mmCIF file of C-alpha atoms and ligand atoms in Angstrom:
data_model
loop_
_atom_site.group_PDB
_atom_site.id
_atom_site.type_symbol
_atom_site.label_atom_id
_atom_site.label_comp_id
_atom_site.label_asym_id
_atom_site.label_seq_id
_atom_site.Cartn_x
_atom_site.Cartn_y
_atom_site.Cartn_z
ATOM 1 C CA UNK A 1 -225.393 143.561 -103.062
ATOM 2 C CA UNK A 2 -225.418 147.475 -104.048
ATOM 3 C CA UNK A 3 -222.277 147.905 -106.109
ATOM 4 C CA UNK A 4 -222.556 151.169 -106.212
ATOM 5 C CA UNK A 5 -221.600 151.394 -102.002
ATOM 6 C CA UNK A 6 -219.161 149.694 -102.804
ATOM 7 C CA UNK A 7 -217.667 151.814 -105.208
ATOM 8 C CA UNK A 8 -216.188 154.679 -103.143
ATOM 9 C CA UNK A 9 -214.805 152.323 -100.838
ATOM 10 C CA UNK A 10 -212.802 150.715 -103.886
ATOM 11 C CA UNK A 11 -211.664 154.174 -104.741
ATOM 12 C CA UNK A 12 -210.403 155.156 -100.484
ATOM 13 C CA UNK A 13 -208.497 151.950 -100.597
ATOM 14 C CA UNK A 14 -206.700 152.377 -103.623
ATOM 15 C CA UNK A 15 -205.912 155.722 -103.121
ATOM 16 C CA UNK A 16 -204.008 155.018 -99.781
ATOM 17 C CA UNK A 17 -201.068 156.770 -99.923
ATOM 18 C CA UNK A 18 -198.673 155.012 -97.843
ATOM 19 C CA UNK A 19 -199.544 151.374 -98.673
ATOM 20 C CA UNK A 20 -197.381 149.676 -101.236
ATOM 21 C CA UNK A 21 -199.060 148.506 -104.583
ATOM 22 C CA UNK A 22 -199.638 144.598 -103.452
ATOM 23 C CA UNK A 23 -201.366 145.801 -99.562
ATOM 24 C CA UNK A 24 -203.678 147.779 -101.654
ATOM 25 C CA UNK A 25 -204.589 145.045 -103.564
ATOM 26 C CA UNK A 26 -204.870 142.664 -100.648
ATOM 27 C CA UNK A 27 -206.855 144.851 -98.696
ATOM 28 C CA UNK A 28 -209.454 145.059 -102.427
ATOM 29 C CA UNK A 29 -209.265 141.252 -102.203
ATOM 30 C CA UNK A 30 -210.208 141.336 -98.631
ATOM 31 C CA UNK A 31 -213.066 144.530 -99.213
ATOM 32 C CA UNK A 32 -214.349 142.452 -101.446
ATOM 33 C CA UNK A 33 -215.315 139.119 -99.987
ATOM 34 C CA UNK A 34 -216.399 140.406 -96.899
ATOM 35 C CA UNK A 35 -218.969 142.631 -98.826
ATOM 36 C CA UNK A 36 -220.048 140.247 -101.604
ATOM 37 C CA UNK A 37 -221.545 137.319 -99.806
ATOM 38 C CA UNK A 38 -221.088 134.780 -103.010
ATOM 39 C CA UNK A 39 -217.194 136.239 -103.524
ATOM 40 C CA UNK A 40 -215.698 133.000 -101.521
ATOM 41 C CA UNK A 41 -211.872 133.915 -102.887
ATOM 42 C CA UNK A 42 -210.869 136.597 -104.703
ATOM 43 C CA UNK A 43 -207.445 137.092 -106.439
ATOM 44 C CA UNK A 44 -205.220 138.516 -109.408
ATOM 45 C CA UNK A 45 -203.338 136.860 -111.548
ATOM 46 C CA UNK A 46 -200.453 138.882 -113.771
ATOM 47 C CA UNK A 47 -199.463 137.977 -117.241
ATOM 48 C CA UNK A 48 -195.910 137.527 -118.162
ATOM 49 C CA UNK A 49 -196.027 137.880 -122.140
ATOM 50 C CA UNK A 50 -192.872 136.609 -122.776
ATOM 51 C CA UNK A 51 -193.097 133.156 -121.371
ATOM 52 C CA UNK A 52 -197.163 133.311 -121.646
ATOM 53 C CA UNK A 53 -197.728 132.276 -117.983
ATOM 54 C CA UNK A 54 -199.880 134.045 -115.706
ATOM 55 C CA UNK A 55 -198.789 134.662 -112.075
ATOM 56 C CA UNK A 56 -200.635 134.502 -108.238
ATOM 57 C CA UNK A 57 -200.814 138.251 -106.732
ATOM 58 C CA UNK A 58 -202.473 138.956 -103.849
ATOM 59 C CA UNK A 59 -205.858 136.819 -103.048
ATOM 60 C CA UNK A 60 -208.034 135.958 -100.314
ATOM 61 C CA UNK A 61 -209.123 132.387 -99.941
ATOM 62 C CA UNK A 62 -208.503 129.740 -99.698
ATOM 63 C CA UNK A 63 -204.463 128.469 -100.478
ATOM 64 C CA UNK A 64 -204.134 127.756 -103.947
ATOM 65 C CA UNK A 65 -201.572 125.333 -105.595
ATOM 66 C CA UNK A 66 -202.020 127.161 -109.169
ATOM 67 C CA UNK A 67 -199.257 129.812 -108.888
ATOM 68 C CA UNK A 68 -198.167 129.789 -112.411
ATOM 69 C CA UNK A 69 -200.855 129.253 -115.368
ATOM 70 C CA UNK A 70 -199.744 128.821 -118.965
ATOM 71 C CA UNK A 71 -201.810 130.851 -120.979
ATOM 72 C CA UNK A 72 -205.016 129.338 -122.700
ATOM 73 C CA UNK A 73 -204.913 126.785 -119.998
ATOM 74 C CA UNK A 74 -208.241 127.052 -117.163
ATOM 75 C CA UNK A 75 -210.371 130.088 -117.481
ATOM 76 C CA UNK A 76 -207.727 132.261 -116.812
ATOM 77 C CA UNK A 77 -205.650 131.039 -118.922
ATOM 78 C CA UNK A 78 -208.514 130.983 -121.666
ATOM 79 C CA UNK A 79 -208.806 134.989 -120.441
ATOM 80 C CA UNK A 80 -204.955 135.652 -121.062
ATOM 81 C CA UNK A 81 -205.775 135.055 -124.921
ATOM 82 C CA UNK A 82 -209.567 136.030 -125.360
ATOM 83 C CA UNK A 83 -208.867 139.743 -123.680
ATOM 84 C CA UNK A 84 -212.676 138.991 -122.523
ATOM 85 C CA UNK A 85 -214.828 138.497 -119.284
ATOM 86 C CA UNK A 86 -215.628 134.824 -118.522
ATOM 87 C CA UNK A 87 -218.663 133.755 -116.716
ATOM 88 C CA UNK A 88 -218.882 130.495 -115.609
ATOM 89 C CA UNK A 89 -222.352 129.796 -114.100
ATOM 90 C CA UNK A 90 -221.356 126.382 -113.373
ATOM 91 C CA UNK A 91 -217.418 124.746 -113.569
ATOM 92 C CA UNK A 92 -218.569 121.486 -113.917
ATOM 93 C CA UNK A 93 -219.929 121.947 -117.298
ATOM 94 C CA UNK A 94 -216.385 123.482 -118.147
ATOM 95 C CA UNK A 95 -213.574 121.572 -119.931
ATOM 96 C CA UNK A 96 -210.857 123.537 -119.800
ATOM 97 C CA UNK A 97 -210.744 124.344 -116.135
ATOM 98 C CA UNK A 98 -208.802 124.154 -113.335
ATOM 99 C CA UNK A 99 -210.444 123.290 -110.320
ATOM 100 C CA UNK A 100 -209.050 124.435 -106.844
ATOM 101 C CA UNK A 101 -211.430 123.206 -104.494
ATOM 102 C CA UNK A 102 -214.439 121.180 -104.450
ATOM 103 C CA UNK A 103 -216.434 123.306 -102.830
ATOM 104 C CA UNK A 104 -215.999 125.918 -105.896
ATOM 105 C CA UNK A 105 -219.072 126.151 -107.990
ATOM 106 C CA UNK A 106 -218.683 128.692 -110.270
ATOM 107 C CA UNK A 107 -216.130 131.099 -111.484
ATOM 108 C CA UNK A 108 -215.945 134.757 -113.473
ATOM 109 C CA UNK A 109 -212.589 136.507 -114.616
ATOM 110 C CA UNK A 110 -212.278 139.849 -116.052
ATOM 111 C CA UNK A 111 -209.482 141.161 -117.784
ATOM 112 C CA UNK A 112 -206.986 144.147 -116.308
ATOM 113 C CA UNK A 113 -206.206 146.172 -118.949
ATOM 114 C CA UNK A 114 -203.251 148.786 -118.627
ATOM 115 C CA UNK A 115 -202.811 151.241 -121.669
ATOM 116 C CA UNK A 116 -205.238 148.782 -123.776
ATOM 117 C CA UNK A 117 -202.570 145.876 -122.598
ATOM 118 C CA UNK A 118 -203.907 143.045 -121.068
ATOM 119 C CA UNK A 119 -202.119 142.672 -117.806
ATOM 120 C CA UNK A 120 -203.892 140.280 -116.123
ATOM 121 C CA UNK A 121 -207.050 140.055 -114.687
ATOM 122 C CA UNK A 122 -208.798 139.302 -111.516
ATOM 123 C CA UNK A 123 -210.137 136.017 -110.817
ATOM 124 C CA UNK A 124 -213.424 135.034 -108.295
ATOM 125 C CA UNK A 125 -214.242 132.042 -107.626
ATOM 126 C CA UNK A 126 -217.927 130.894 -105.668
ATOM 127 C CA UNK A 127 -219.334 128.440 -103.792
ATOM 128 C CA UNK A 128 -222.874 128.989 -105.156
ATOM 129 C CA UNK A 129 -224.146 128.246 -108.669
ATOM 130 C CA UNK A 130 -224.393 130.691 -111.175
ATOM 131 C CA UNK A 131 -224.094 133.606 -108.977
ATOM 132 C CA UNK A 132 -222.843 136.348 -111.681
ATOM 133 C CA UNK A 133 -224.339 138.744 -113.263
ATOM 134 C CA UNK A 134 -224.128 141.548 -115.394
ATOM 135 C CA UNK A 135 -223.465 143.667 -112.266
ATOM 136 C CA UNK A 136 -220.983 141.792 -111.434
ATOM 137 C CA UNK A 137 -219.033 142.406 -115.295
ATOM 138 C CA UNK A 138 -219.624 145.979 -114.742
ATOM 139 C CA UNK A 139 -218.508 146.568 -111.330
ATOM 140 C CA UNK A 140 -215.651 144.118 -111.555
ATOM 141 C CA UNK A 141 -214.820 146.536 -114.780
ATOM 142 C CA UNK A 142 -214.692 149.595 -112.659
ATOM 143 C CA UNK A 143 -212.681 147.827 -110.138
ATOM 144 C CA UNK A 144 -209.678 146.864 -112.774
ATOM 145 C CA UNK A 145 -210.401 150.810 -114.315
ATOM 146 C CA UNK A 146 -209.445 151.821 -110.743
ATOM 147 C CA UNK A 147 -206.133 149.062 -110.017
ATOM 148 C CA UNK A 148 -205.098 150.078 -113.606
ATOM 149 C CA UNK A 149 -204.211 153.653 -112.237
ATOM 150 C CA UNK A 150 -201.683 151.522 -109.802
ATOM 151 C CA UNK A 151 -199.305 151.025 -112.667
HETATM 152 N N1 LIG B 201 -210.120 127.954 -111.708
HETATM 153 C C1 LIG B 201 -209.087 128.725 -112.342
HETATM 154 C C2 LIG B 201 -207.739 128.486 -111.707
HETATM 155 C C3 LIG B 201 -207.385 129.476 -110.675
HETATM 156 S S1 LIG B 201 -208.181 129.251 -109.200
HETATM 157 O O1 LIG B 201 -209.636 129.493 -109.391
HETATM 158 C C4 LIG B 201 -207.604 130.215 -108.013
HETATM 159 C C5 LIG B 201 -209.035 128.392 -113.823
HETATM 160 O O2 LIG B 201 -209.702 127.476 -114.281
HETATM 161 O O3 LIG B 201 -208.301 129.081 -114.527
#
């Protein structure tokens, strides 16, 4: 996958100006998984500081049950605290996970940051093994740079 064709599509789609904040982050979700052939679902979840839960946004994928994570629970969770990218190559070798699906092999989260705040972060999960790389952390980077400007 080139990212970097990628890129200026992020950029169009955010920049729509008559779609509301969660469309525009849909239609990423969406961009996203039909360009990136190991990006099976792709989703954000938003922290709530106060109660330290973090909550479904917009996703495409499969249905998820896990609407509401308390923080330091599952990789996100873990991601809520660490302010850090997570790569899992492989969830089974993971603990502190929360598995949606069997068919989900491996996972990587990166952080949203908003004024050096850590928002939330979005989440993809894979049905290959240890499909991530460091592309992946970098363009996933630029993506949250760009949904930061949303808020
Ligand atoms: N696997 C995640 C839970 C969220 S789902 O992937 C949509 C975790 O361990 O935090």
């Amino acid at each position: 996958m080139n990212f970097e064709n990628l890129k200026p599509q992020v950029i169009a789609l955010l920049s729509e100006a008559n779609a509301e904040r969660d469309i525009k982050l849909k239609n990423l979700c969406q961009l996203l998984t039909d360009n990136v052939d190991y990006y099976n679902w792709v989703g954000f979840y938003f922290a709530n500081h106060e109660n330290k839960t973090l909550h479904l946004g917009p996703y495409v994928g499969a249905e998820t049950d896990h609407i509401v994570i308390p923080f330091g629970k599952g990789i996100c969770g873990q991601v809520a605290e660490s302010n850090q990218n997570f790569v899992v190559p492989d969830v089974t070798a993971q603990d502190n996970y929360i598995a949606c699906s069997f068919t989900v092999k491996s996972e990587i989260v990166v952080p949203l940051f908003v004024n050096g705040k850590n928002i939330g972060q979005i989440d993809i999960d894979s049905h290959v093994i240890d499909p991530f790389t460091e592309a992946d952390e970098r363009f996933l980077e630029f993506v949250n740079q760009e949904v930061a400007k949303l808020f």
